[in-house]
CSV table of C-alpha atoms and ligand atoms in Angstrom, one decimal:
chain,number,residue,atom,x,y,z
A,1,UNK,CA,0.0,0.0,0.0
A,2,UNK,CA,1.5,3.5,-1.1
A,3,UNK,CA,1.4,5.6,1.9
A,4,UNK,CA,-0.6,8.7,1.2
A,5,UNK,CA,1.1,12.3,0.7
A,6,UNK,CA,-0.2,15.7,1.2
A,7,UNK,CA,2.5,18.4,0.2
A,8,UNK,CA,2.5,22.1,0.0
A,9,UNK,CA,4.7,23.9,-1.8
A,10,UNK,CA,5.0,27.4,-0.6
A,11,UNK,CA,7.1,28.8,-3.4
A,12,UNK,CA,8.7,32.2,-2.9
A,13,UNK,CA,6.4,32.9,0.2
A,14,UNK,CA,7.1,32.8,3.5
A,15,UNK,CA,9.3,34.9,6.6
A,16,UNK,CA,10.1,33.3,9.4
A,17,UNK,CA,7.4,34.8,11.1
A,18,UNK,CA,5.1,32.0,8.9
A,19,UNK,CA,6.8,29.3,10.7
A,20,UNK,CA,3.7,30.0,13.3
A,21,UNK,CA,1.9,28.0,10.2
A,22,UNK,CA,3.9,25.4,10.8
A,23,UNK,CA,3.8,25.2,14.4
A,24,UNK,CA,0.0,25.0,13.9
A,25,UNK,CA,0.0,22.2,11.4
A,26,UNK,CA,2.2,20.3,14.0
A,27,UNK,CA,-0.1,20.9,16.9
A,28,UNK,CA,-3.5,20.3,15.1
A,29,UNK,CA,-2.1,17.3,13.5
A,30,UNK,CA,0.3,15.6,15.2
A,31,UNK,CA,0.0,12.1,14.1
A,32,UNK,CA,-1.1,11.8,11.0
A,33,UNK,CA,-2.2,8.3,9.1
A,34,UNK,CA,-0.6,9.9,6.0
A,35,UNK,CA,2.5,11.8,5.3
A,36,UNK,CA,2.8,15.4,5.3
A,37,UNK,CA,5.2,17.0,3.4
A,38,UNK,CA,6.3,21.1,3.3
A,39,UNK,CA,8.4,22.3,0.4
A,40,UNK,CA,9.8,25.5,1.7
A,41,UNK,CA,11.9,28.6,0.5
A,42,UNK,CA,15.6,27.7,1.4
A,43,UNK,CA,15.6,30.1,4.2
A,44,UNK,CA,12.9,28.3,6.4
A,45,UNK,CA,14.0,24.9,5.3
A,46,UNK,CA,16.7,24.1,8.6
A,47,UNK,CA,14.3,26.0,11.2
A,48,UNK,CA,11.3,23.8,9.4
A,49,UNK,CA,12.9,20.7,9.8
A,50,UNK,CA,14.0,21.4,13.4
A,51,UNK,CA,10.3,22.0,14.6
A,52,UNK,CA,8.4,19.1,12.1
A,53,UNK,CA,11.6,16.7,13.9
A,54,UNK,CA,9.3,13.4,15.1
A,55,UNK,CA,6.4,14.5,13.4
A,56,UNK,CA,4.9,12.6,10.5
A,57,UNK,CA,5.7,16.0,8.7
A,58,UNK,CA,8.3,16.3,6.4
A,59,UNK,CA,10.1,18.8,4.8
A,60,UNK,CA,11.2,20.0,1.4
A,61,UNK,CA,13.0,21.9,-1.0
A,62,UNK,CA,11.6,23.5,-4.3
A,63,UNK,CA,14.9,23.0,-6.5
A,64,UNK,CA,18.8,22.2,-6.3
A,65,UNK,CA,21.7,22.5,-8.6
A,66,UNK,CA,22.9,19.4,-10.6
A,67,UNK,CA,26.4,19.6,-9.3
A,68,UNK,CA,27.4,18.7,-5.8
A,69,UNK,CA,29.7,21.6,-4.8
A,70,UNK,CA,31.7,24.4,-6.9
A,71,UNK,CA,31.5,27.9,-8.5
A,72,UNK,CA,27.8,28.2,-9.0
A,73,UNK,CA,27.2,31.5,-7.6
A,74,UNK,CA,23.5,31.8,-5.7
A,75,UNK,CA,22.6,28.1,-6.2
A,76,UNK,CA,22.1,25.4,-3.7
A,77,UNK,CA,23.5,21.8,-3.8
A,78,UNK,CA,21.4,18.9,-2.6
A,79,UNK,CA,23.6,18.2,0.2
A,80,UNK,CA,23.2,21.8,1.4
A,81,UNK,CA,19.2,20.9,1.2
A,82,UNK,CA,20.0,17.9,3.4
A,83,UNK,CA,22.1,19.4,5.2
A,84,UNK,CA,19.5,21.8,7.0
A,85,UNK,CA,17.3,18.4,8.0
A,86,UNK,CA,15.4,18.5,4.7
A,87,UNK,CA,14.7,14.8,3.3
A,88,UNK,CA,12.9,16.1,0.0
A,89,UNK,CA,13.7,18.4,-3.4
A,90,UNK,CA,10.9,19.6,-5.8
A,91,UNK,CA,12.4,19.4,-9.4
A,92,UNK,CA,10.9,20.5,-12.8
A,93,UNK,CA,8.4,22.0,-11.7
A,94,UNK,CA,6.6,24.2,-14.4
A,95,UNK,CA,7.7,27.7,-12.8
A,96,UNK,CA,11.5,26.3,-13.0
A,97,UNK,CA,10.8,24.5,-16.3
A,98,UNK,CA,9.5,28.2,-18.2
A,99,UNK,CA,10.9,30.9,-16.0
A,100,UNK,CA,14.1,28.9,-15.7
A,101,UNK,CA,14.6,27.0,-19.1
A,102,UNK,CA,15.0,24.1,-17.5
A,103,UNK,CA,14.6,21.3,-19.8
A,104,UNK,CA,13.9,17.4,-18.9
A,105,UNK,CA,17.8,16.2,-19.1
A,106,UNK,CA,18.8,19.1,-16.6
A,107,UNK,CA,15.7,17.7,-14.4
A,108,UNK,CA,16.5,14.1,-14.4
A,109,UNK,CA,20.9,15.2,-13.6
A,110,UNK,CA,19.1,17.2,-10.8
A,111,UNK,CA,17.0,14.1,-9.3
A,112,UNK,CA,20.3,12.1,-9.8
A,113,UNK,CA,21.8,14.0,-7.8
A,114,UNK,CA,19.5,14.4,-5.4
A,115,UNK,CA,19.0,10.4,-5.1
A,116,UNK,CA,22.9,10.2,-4.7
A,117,UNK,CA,22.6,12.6,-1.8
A,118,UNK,CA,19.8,10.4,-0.1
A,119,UNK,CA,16.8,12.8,-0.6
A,120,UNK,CA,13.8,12.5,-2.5
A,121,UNK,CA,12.7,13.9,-5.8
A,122,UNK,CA,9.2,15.2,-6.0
A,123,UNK,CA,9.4,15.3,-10.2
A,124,UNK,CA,7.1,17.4,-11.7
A,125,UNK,CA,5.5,16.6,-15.4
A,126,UNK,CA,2.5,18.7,-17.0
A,127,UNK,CA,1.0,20.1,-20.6
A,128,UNK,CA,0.5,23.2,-21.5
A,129,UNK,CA,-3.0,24.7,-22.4
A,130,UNK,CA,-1.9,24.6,-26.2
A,131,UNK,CA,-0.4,21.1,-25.9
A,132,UNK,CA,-3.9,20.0,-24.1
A,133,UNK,CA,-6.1,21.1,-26.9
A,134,UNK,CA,-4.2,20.0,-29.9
A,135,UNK,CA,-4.7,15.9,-27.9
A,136,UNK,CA,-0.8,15.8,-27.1
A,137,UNK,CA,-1.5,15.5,-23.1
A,138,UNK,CA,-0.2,12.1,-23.3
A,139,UNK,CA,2.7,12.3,-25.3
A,140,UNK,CA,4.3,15.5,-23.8
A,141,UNK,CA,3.7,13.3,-20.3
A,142,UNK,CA,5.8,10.5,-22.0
A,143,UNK,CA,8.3,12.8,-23.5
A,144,UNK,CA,9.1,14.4,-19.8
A,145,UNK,CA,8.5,11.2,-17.8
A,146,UNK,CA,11.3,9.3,-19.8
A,147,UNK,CA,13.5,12.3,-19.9
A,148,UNK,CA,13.3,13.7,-16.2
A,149,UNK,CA,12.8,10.6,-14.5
A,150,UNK,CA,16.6,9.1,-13.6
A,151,UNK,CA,17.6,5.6,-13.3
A,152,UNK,CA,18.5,5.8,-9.6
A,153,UNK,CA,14.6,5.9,-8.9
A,154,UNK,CA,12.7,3.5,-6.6
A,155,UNK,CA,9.6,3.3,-4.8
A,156,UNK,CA,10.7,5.7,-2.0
A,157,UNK,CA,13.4,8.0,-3.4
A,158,UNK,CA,11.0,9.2,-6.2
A,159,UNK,CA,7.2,10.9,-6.0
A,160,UNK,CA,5.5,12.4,-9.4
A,161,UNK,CA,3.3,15.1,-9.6
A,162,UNK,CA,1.3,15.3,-12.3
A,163,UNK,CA,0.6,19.4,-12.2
A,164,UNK,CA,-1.3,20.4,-15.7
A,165,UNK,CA,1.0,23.8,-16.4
A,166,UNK,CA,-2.7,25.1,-17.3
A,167,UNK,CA,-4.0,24.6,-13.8
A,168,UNK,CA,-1.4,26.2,-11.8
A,169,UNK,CA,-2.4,29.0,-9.2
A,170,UNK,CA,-5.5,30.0,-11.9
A,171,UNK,CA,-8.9,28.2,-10.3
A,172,UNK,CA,-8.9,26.2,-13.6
A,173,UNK,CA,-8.6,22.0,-12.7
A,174,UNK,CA,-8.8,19.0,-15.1
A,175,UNK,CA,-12.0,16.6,-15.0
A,176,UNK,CA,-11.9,14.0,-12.6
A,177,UNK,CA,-11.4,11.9,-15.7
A,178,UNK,CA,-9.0,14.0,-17.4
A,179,UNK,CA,-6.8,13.2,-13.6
A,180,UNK,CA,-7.6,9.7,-13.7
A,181,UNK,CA,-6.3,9.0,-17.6
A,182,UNK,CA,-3.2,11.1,-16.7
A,183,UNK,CA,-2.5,9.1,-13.6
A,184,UNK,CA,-3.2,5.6,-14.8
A,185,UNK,CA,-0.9,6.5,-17.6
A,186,UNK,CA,1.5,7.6,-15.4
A,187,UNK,CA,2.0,4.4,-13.2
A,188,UNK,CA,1.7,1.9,-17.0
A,189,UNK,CA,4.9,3.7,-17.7
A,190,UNK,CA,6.6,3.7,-14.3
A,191,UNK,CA,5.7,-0.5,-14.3
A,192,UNK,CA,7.0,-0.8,-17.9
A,193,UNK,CA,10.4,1.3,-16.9
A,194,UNK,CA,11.1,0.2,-13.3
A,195,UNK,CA,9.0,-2.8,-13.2
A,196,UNK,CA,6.0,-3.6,-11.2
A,197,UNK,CA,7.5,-3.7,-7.9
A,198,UNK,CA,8.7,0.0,-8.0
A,199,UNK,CA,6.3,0.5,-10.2
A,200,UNK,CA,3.2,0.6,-7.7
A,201,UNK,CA,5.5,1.8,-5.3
A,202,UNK,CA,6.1,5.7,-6.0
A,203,UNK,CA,3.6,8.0,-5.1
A,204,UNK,CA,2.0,10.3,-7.3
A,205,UNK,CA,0.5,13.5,-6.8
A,206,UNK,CA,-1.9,15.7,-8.3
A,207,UNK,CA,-1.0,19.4,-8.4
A,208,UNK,CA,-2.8,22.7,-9.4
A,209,UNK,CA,-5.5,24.6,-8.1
A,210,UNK,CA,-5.9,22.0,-5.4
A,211,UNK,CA,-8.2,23.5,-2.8
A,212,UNK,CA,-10.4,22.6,0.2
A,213,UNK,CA,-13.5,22.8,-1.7
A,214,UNK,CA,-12.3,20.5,-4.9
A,215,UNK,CA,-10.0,18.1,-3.1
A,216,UNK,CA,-11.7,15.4,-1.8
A,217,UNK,CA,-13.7,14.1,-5.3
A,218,UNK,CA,-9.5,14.8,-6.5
A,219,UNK,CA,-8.9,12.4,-3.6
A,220,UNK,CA,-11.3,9.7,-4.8
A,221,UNK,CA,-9.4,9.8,-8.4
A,222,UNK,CA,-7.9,6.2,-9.4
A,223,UNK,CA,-3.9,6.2,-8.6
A,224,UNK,CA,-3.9,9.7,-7.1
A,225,UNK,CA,-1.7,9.3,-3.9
A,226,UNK,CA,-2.0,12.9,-2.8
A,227,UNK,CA,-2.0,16.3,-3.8
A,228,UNK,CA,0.9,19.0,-4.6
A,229,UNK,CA,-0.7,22.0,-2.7
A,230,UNK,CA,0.1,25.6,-3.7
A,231,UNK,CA,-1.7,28.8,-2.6
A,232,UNK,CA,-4.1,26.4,-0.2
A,233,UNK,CA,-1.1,25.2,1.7
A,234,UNK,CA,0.0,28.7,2.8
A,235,UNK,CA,-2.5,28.8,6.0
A,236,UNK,CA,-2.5,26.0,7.8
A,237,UNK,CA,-6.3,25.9,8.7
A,238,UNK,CA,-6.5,26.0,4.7
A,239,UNK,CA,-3.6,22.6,4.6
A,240,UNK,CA,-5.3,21.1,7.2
A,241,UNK,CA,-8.2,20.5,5.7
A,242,UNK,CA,-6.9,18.9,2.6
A,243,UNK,CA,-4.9,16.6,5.2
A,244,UNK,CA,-7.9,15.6,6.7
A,245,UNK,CA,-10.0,14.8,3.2
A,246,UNK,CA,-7.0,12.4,2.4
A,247,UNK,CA,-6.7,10.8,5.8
A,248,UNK,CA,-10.3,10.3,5.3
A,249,UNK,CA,-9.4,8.3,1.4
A,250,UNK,CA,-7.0,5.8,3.2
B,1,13P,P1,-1.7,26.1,-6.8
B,1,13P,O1,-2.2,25.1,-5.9
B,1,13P,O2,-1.5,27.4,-6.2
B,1,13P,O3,-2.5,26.1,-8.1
B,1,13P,O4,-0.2,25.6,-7.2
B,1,13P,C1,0.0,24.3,-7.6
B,1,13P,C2,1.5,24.1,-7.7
B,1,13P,O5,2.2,24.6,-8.5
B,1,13P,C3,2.1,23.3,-6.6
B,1,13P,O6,3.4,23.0,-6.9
């Protein structure tokens, strides 16, 4: 059984007076049948990971560099991100992939080296509106799948989101259908490449306008293991709730 995942990705929000959000999360929810996971601006991540320490709450990163050290001036390396009690990296995400130019190859080096640093890579995959109505949903989803995911993946170093570029911070959300055919699509290919075993294993996510209202018929979608939160994971009465629609789908 693939434990459930409920992450929030805060993007470039958050001071450290927000950590309150996270100290609220932790006392509301303190033992959660799923995980919970908090990707965080890099300069919350180590005082994040101190507080969430032997909670079922972990926390994440949004991005790293593909190299593990050297003259990279304003980057992180994955071992930095680990190295402030972090356990998890969010890479190719759609803001990164167009604001950043990051292509699929300079995802997939990224995850490598995240997986060689003992961390986990939350990959992101997604279509455009355009690449939605011309019927190419599918095939971009191949394309970035087989060229972002790395080789070093297994059942708990790797989670996908599946986050519609489209859907992202606008109100806008597939059909439940439209979800479900991405998702099932999404672990066929995972079982062909990695086999069944690892296959079944990773977790994958739904991402993009994910909300308290929408959520739980999102929750009740065939092979969605959780959501990718953005805007609604920003309060933590907000969070909370979609933490308690999927504890309420185990
Ligand atoms: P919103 O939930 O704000 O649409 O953002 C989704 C997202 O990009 C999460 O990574």
């Amino acid at each position: 059984m693939r434990r459930k995942l409920a992450a929030g990705n805060w993007k470039m929000n958050g001071l450290r007076a927000d950590l309150v959000q996270i100290d609220r999360l932790l006392e509301l929810h303190p033992a959660p049948r799923i995980e919970t996971m908090l990707c965080l601006p890099a300069t919350l991540l180590h005082d994040a990971a101190t507080r969430a320490a032997g909670h079922p709450m972990t926390i994440g990163a949004q991005d790293c560099h593909t190299e593990a050290n050297g003259a990279h001036t304003g980057d992180l390396s994955a071992a930095m991100i680990r190295d402030t009690g972090a356990t998890a990296v969010i890479l190719g995400h759609s803001e990164r992939r167009h604001a950043h130019h990051e292509d699929s190859e300079v995802v997939r080096a990224k995850a490598r080296r995240v997986h060689q640093t003992a961390l986990t890579a939350v990959v992101c995959v997604g279509e455009s509106l355009a690449q939605r109505e011309a019927l190419n949903t599918l095939d971009i989803i191949d394309g970035q799948l087989s060229a972002s995911i790395p080789d070093t993946s297994n059942g708990t170093n790797l989670v996908v989101a599946y986050e519609p570029v489209w859907a992202i911070g606008t109100g806008l959300t597939p059909t439940l259908e439209q979800i479900g055919e991405v998702h099932d699509f999404i672990r066929a290919r995972l079982e062909r490449r990695f086999g069944p075993g690892v296959g079944r294993a990773v977790r994958l996510l739904y991402g993009g306008s994910v909300k308290p209202d929408n959520c739980a018929a999102i929750f009740g979608v065939s092979n969605v293991d959780g959501a990718l939160v953005g805007g609604a994971s920003l309060l933590a009465d907000d969070f909370l709730h979609i933490i308690k629609a999927l504890e309420a789908a185990v």
